[in-house]
């Protein structure tokens, strides 16, 4: 038997396990760090202008221009430790809502308002968890939410929705076939004359309703899985029909103006007549400078038109985007440069 040189012991199973464990801990740590690093980058791109790189009040260049209520100090452990990870996530990942809606005001859990834009339609759920992890570091905490567990939960919802959709679909198809056969059999009993006057009456099958419900659930569950790690799809926005009567226009402009501040918080980032945020360009001449079809498409999906724009997709419905477009169309401030003096 060859003597084993000192310092060159053969690896035992325990050794290998320990090395494996250390490696996986290292990799787990790295994956976590990588997510936080990505979250930090995203925070700097999408949040710093309002919240500041360190989360301090008054630090972001847009701070003074934001309407009230202004953000809390994200760097304060005393203020921020009262929020759970999920509550911070929900502030960033939600729908924009009208805070004048009593249902919203009555909801104690609802603390987000329209001055904070949503990123639900811009970033993936996983990216937002990365951002939450970074926000936690700003006040000396770390993320404790089980992100892989959430992913698994979505997967399970999807696995449960699939057979339900398939069975209701099969039942719907069978019922359709049966109804069609019955219809044909009935039509065969009619004379040519009767057939001429005969009007086919569409019947709704109860199986259809059941299938539609299950199918919607399935699609939602599938989107949940698909968009956990992927950003929302950049769907092509159809050319809107923006023709409108004078009478309707006035009412739409009024609605658009309300949506602009109260629901979507556009004023947090854009100024009109020097009031409002500085993150995006001033919109006080939008009605002269911008094509309404372009504006509609931009509001519906800015990322589809400019990938890295800081303007998030706010999830505006077609009707809301239309009203906002009409409103922006009325903004026709004169060019603000001082008039050129008369040569005389
Ligand atoms: C247009 C400016 C603006 C941008 C951009 C913005 N926020 Fe905010 N944020 C606000 C405002 C204003 C509030 C306060 C809302 C309130 O008090 O209800 C807020 C609230 C918050 C809160 C809850 C703390 C509080 O004050 O109630 C968190 C957390 C937060 N933002 C994180 C983020 C993150 C992360 C991003 C980037 C992905 C971001 N925000 C982007 C303006 C902004
Ligand atoms: C978080 C900040 C933010 C919010 C909220 C926001 N925008 Fe913007 N917006 C921007 C930025 C930044 C740009 C510049 C786009 C670019 O070039 O990347 C922009 C560009 C635009 C433009 C094009 C302006 C031009 O002169 O080219 C329009 C129109 C516009 N936004 C409308 C809106 C409307 C309407 C809302 C509310 C529904 C809104 N924005 C909400 C940041 C924001």
mmCIF file with all atom_site columns, N, CA and C and ligand atoms in Angstrom, residues 49 117 119 260 264-266 269-270 279-283 289-290 294-295 298-299 306 309-312 314 324 328, ligand 2:
data_model
loop_
_atom_site.group_PDB
_atom_site.id
_atom_site.type_symbol
_atom_site.label_atom_id
_atom_site.label_alt_id
_atom_site.label_comp_id
_atom_site.label_asym_id
_atom_site.label_entity_id
_atom_site.label_seq_id
_atom_site.pdbx_PDB_ins_code
_atom_site.Cartn_x
_atom_site.Cartn_y
_atom_site.Cartn_z
_atom_site.occupancy
_atom_site.B_iso_or_equiv
_atom_site.pdbx_formal_charge
_atom_site.auth_seq_id
_atom_site.auth_comp_id
_atom_site.auth_asym_id
_atom_site.auth_atom_id
_atom_site.pdbx_PDB_model_num
ATOM   1   N  N   . UNK A 1 49  ? -34.884 59.623 -7.942  1.00 0.00 ? 49  UNK A N   1
ATOM   2   C  CA  . UNK A 1 49  ? -35.247 61.026 -8.194  1.00 0.00 ? 49  UNK A CA  1
ATOM   3   C  C   . UNK A 1 49  ? -36.250 61.526 -7.161  1.00 0.00 ? 49  UNK A C   1
ATOM   4   N  N   . UNK A 1 117 ? -46.026 56.418 -7.867  1.00 0.00 ? 117 UNK A N   1
ATOM   5   C  CA  . UNK A 1 117 ? -46.424 55.632 -9.045  1.00 0.00 ? 117 UNK A CA  1
ATOM   6   C  C   . UNK A 1 117 ? -46.282 54.127 -8.810  1.00 0.00 ? 117 UNK A C   1
ATOM   7   N  N   . UNK A 1 119 ? -45.289 50.247 -10.071 1.00 0.00 ? 119 UNK A N   1
ATOM   8   C  CA  . UNK A 1 119 ? -44.341 49.621 -11.000 1.00 0.00 ? 119 UNK A CA  1
ATOM   9   C  C   . UNK A 1 119 ? -44.814 48.228 -11.392 1.00 0.00 ? 119 UNK A C   1
ATOM   10  N  N   . UNK A 1 260 ? -55.351 62.852 -14.125 1.00 0.00 ? 260 UNK A N   1
ATOM   11  C  CA  . UNK A 1 260 ? -53.944 63.278 -14.188 1.00 0.00 ? 260 UNK A CA  1
ATOM   12  C  C   . UNK A 1 260 ? -53.357 63.469 -12.784 1.00 0.00 ? 260 UNK A C   1
ATOM   13  N  N   . UNK A 1 264 ? -53.575 59.014 -11.277 1.00 0.00 ? 264 UNK A N   1
ATOM   14  C  CA  . UNK A 1 264 ? -52.292 58.518 -11.785 1.00 0.00 ? 264 UNK A CA  1
ATOM   15  C  C   . UNK A 1 264 ? -51.089 59.311 -11.293 1.00 0.00 ? 264 UNK A C   1
ATOM   16  N  N   . UNK A 1 265 ? -51.313 60.418 -10.631 1.00 0.00 ? 265 UNK A N   1
ATOM   17  C  CA  . UNK A 1 265 ? -50.186 61.180 -10.086 1.00 0.00 ? 265 UNK A CA  1
ATOM   18  C  C   . UNK A 1 265 ? -49.168 61.606 -11.135 1.00 0.00 ? 265 UNK A C   1
ATOM   19  N  N   . UNK A 1 266 ? -49.646 61.933 -12.334 1.00 0.00 ? 266 UNK A N   1
ATOM   20  C  CA  . UNK A 1 266 ? -48.728 62.374 -13.402 1.00 0.00 ? 266 UNK A CA  1
ATOM   21  C  C   . UNK A 1 266 ? -47.981 63.625 -12.952 1.00 0.00 ? 266 UNK A C   1
ATOM   22  N  N   . UNK A 1 269 ? -44.378 63.795 -11.493 1.00 0.00 ? 269 UNK A N   1
ATOM   23  C  CA  . UNK A 1 269 ? -43.195 63.749 -12.362 1.00 0.00 ? 269 UNK A CA  1
ATOM   24  C  C   . UNK A 1 269 ? -43.169 64.836 -13.424 1.00 0.00 ? 269 UNK A C   1
ATOM   25  N  N   . UNK A 1 270 ? -44.329 65.370 -13.796 1.00 0.00 ? 270 UNK A N   1
ATOM   26  C  CA  . UNK A 1 270 ? -44.399 66.366 -14.877 1.00 0.00 ? 270 UNK A CA  1
ATOM   27  C  C   . UNK A 1 270 ? -44.915 67.686 -14.337 1.00 0.00 ? 270 UNK A C   1
ATOM   28  N  N   . UNK A 1 279 ? -39.209 65.080 -13.121 1.00 0.00 ? 279 UNK A N   1
ATOM   29  C  CA  . UNK A 1 279 ? -38.633 63.821 -13.609 1.00 0.00 ? 279 UNK A CA  1
ATOM   30  C  C   . UNK A 1 279 ? -38.825 63.705 -15.129 1.00 0.00 ? 279 UNK A C   1
ATOM   31  N  N   . UNK A 1 280 ? -39.995 64.045 -15.606 1.00 0.00 ? 280 UNK A N   1
ATOM   32  C  CA  . UNK A 1 280 ? -40.272 64.031 -17.048 1.00 0.00 ? 280 UNK A CA  1
ATOM   33  C  C   . UNK A 1 280 ? -40.340 65.462 -17.563 1.00 0.00 ? 280 UNK A C   1
ATOM   34  N  N   . UNK A 1 281 ? -40.424 65.603 -18.890 1.00 0.00 ? 281 UNK A N   1
ATOM   35  C  CA  . UNK A 1 281 ? -40.497 66.963 -19.449 1.00 0.00 ? 281 UNK A CA  1
ATOM   36  C  C   . UNK A 1 281 ? -41.788 67.678 -19.070 1.00 0.00 ? 281 UNK A C   1
ATOM   37  N  N   . UNK A 1 282 ? -41.746 69.009 -19.072 1.00 0.00 ? 282 UNK A N   1
ATOM   38  C  CA  . UNK A 1 282 ? -42.954 69.775 -18.797 1.00 0.00 ? 282 UNK A CA  1
ATOM   39  C  C   . UNK A 1 282 ? -43.987 69.468 -19.892 1.00 0.00 ? 282 UNK A C   1
ATOM   40  N  N   . UNK A 1 283 ? -45.253 69.455 -19.494 1.00 0.00 ? 283 UNK A N   1
ATOM   41  C  CA  . UNK A 1 283 ? -46.290 69.104 -20.479 1.00 0.00 ? 283 UNK A CA  1
ATOM   42  C  C   . UNK A 1 283 ? -47.128 70.320 -20.852 1.00 0.00 ? 283 UNK A C   1
ATOM   43  N  N   . UNK A 1 289 ? -47.240 70.308 -29.166 1.00 0.00 ? 289 UNK A N   1
ATOM   44  C  CA  . UNK A 1 289 ? -46.050 69.565 -29.568 1.00 0.00 ? 289 UNK A CA  1
ATOM   45  C  C   . UNK A 1 289 ? -46.311 68.110 -29.912 1.00 0.00 ? 289 UNK A C   1
ATOM   46  N  N   . UNK A 1 290 ? -47.319 67.500 -29.262 1.00 0.00 ? 290 UNK A N   1
ATOM   47  C  CA  . UNK A 1 290 ? -47.420 66.051 -29.357 1.00 0.00 ? 290 UNK A CA  1
ATOM   48  C  C   . UNK A 1 290 ? -48.664 65.587 -30.114 1.00 0.00 ? 290 UNK A C   1
ATOM   49  N  N   . UNK A 1 294 ? -49.968 59.345 -30.660 1.00 0.00 ? 294 UNK A N   1
ATOM   50  C  CA  . UNK A 1 294 ? -48.695 59.005 -30.023 1.00 0.00 ? 294 UNK A CA  1
ATOM   51  C  C   . UNK A 1 294 ? -48.840 59.086 -28.496 1.00 0.00 ? 294 UNK A C   1
ATOM   52  N  N   . UNK A 1 295 ? -49.486 60.139 -28.012 1.00 0.00 ? 295 UNK A N   1
ATOM   53  C  CA  . UNK A 1 295 ? -49.664 60.334 -26.563 1.00 0.00 ? 295 UNK A CA  1
ATOM   54  C  C   . UNK A 1 295 ? -50.432 59.155 -25.962 1.00 0.00 ? 295 UNK A C   1
ATOM   55  N  N   . UNK A 1 298 ? -48.236 56.179 -25.832 1.00 0.00 ? 298 UNK A N   1
ATOM   56  C  CA  . UNK A 1 298 ? -47.180 56.382 -24.834 1.00 0.00 ? 298 UNK A CA  1
ATOM   57  C  C   . UNK A 1 298 ? -47.715 56.117 -23.424 1.00 0.00 ? 298 UNK A C   1
ATOM   58  N  N   . UNK A 1 299 ? -48.890 56.667 -23.126 1.00 0.00 ? 299 UNK A N   1
ATOM   59  C  CA  . UNK A 1 299 ? -49.474 56.466 -21.795 1.00 0.00 ? 299 UNK A CA  1
ATOM   60  C  C   . UNK A 1 299 ? -49.751 54.978 -21.563 1.00 0.00 ? 299 UNK A C   1
ATOM   61  N  N   . UNK A 1 306 ? -39.964 53.151 -25.590 1.00 0.00 ? 306 UNK A N   1
ATOM   62  C  CA  . UNK A 1 306 ? -38.605 53.494 -25.153 1.00 0.00 ? 306 UNK A CA  1
ATOM   63  C  C   . UNK A 1 306 ? -38.268 52.610 -23.965 1.00 0.00 ? 306 UNK A C   1
ATOM   64  N  N   . UNK A 1 309 ? -37.110 53.953 -20.373 1.00 0.00 ? 309 UNK A N   1
ATOM   65  C  CA  . UNK A 1 309 ? -37.658 55.223 -19.881 1.00 0.00 ? 309 UNK A CA  1
ATOM   66  C  C   . UNK A 1 309 ? -37.983 55.122 -18.388 1.00 0.00 ? 309 UNK A C   1
ATOM   67  N  N   . UNK A 1 310 ? -37.816 56.229 -17.678 1.00 0.00 ? 310 UNK A N   1
ATOM   68  C  CA  . UNK A 1 310 ? -38.119 56.244 -16.254 1.00 0.00 ? 310 UNK A CA  1
ATOM   69  C  C   . UNK A 1 310 ? -39.614 56.366 -15.989 1.00 0.00 ? 310 UNK A C   1
ATOM   70  N  N   . UNK A 1 311 ? -40.376 56.639 -17.030 1.00 0.00 ? 311 UNK A N   1
ATOM   71  C  CA  . UNK A 1 311 ? -41.830 56.719 -16.825 1.00 0.00 ? 311 UNK A CA  1
ATOM   72  C  C   . UNK A 1 311 ? -42.395 55.306 -16.763 1.00 0.00 ? 311 UNK A C   1
ATOM   73  N  N   . UNK A 1 312 ? -43.022 54.937 -15.631 1.00 0.00 ? 312 UNK A N   1
ATOM   74  C  CA  . UNK A 1 312 ? -43.596 53.591 -15.561 1.00 0.00 ? 312 UNK A CA  1
ATOM   75  C  C   . UNK A 1 312 ? -44.911 53.502 -16.331 1.00 0.00 ? 312 UNK A C   1
ATOM   76  N  N   . UNK A 1 314 ? -48.483 52.917 -16.007 1.00 0.00 ? 314 UNK A N   1
ATOM   77  C  CA  . UNK A 1 314 ? -49.310 53.048 -14.806 1.00 0.00 ? 314 UNK A CA  1
ATOM   78  C  C   . UNK A 1 314 ? -50.581 52.200 -14.861 1.00 0.00 ? 314 UNK A C   1
ATOM   79  N  N   . UNK A 1 324 ? -57.084 61.218 -20.655 1.00 0.00 ? 324 UNK A N   1
ATOM   80  C  CA  . UNK A 1 324 ? -55.806 61.900 -20.393 1.00 0.00 ? 324 UNK A CA  1
ATOM   81  C  C   . UNK A 1 324 ? -55.276 62.543 -21.673 1.00 0.00 ? 324 UNK A C   1
ATOM   82  N  N   . UNK A 1 328 ? -54.420 66.441 -22.214 1.00 0.00 ? 328 UNK A N   1
ATOM   83  C  CA  . UNK A 1 328 ? -53.102 66.952 -22.623 1.00 0.00 ? 328 UNK A CA  1
ATOM   84  C  C   . UNK A 1 328 ? -53.221 67.780 -23.907 1.00 0.00 ? 328 UNK A C   1
HETATM 85  C  C1  . LIG B 2 .   ? -42.261 58.414 -12.373 1.00 0.00 ? 2   LIG B C1  1
HETATM 86  C  C2  . LIG B 2 .   ? -42.354 59.588 -13.180 1.00 0.00 ? 2   LIG B C2  1
HETATM 87  C  C3  . LIG B 2 .   ? -43.429 59.703 -14.216 1.00 0.00 ? 2   LIG B C3  1
HETATM 88  C  C4  . LIG B 2 .   ? -44.789 59.592 -14.056 1.00 0.00 ? 2   LIG B C4  1
HETATM 89  C  C5  . LIG B 2 .   ? -45.547 59.196 -12.812 1.00 0.00 ? 2   LIG B C5  1
HETATM 90  C  C6  . LIG B 2 .   ? -45.369 59.937 -15.315 1.00 0.00 ? 2   LIG B C6  1
HETATM 91  N  N1  . LIG B 2 .   ? -44.410 60.257 -16.221 1.00 0.00 ? 2   LIG B N1  1
HETATM 92  FE FE1 . LIG B 2 .   ? -44.693 60.832 -18.140 1.00 0.00 ? 2   LIG B FE1 1
HETATM 93  N  N2  . LIG B 2 .   ? -42.700 60.853 -18.449 1.00 0.00 ? 2   LIG B N2  1
HETATM 94  C  C7  . LIG B 2 .   ? -41.738 60.615 -17.487 1.00 0.00 ? 2   LIG B C7  1
HETATM 95  C  C8  . LIG B 2 .   ? -40.434 60.701 -18.092 1.00 0.00 ? 2   LIG B C8  1
HETATM 96  C  C9  . LIG B 2 .   ? -39.104 60.471 -17.391 1.00 0.00 ? 2   LIG B C9  1
HETATM 97  C  C10 . LIG B 2 .   ? -40.650 61.011 -19.453 1.00 0.00 ? 2   LIG B C10 1
HETATM 98  C  C11 . LIG B 2 .   ? -39.571 61.196 -20.528 1.00 0.00 ? 2   LIG B C11 1
HETATM 99  C  C12 . LIG B 2 .   ? -39.560 59.966 -21.338 1.00 0.00 ? 2   LIG B C12 1
HETATM 100 C  C13 . LIG B 2 .   ? -38.201 59.562 -21.827 1.00 0.00 ? 2   LIG B C13 1
HETATM 101 O  O1  . LIG B 2 .   ? -37.709 60.184 -22.766 1.00 0.00 ? 2   LIG B O1  1
HETATM 102 O  O2  . LIG B 2 .   ? -37.693 58.598 -21.282 1.00 0.00 ? 2   LIG B O2  1
HETATM 103 C  C14 . LIG B 2 .   ? -42.074 61.104 -19.640 1.00 0.00 ? 2   LIG B C14 1
HETATM 104 C  C15 . LIG B 2 .   ? -42.679 61.432 -20.845 1.00 0.00 ? 2   LIG B C15 1
HETATM 105 C  C16 . LIG B 2 .   ? -44.034 61.693 -21.002 1.00 0.00 ? 2   LIG B C16 1
HETATM 106 C  C17 . LIG B 2 .   ? -44.646 62.235 -22.182 1.00 0.00 ? 2   LIG B C17 1
HETATM 107 C  C18 . LIG B 2 .   ? -43.914 62.663 -23.441 1.00 0.00 ? 2   LIG B C18 1
HETATM 108 C  C19 . LIG B 2 .   ? -43.471 64.083 -23.230 1.00 0.00 ? 2   LIG B C19 1
HETATM 109 C  C20 . LIG B 2 .   ? -42.604 64.650 -24.305 1.00 0.00 ? 2   LIG B C20 1
HETATM 110 O  O3  . LIG B 2 .   ? -42.498 65.890 -24.347 1.00 0.00 ? 2   LIG B O3  1
HETATM 111 O  O4  . LIG B 2 .   ? -41.998 63.903 -25.046 1.00 0.00 ? 2   LIG B O4  1
HETATM 112 C  C21 . LIG B 2 .   ? -45.980 62.331 -21.939 1.00 0.00 ? 2   LIG B C21 1
HETATM 113 C  C22 . LIG B 2 .   ? -47.036 62.839 -22.880 1.00 0.00 ? 2   LIG B C22 1
HETATM 114 C  C23 . LIG B 2 .   ? -46.192 61.844 -20.598 1.00 0.00 ? 2   LIG B C23 1
HETATM 115 N  N3  . LIG B 2 .   ? -44.996 61.467 -20.056 1.00 0.00 ? 2   LIG B N3  1
HETATM 116 C  C24 . LIG B 2 .   ? -47.427 61.788 -19.994 1.00 0.00 ? 2   LIG B C24 1
HETATM 117 C  C25 . LIG B 2 .   ? -47.638 61.281 -18.723 1.00 0.00 ? 2   LIG B C25 1
HETATM 118 C  C26 . LIG B 2 .   ? -48.940 61.084 -18.140 1.00 0.00 ? 2   LIG B C26 1
HETATM 119 C  C27 . LIG B 2 .   ? -50.254 61.439 -18.814 1.00 0.00 ? 2   LIG B C27 1
HETATM 120 C  C28 . LIG B 2 .   ? -48.745 60.545 -16.919 1.00 0.00 ? 2   LIG B C28 1
HETATM 121 C  C29 . LIG B 2 .   ? -49.787 60.088 -15.960 1.00 0.00 ? 2   LIG B C29 1
HETATM 122 C  C30 . LIG B 2 .   ? -50.731 59.137 -16.459 1.00 0.00 ? 2   LIG B C30 1
HETATM 123 C  C31 . LIG B 2 .   ? -47.322 60.433 -16.713 1.00 0.00 ? 2   LIG B C31 1
HETATM 124 N  N4  . LIG B 2 .   ? -46.688 60.878 -17.816 1.00 0.00 ? 2   LIG B N4  1
HETATM 125 C  C32 . LIG B 2 .   ? -46.741 59.948 -15.561 1.00 0.00 ? 2   LIG B C32 1
HETATM 126 C  C33 . LIG B 2 .   ? -41.959 60.323 -16.162 1.00 0.00 ? 2   LIG B C33 1
HETATM 127 C  C34 . LIG B 2 .   ? -43.198 60.114 -15.589 1.00 0.00 ? 2   LIG B C34 1
#
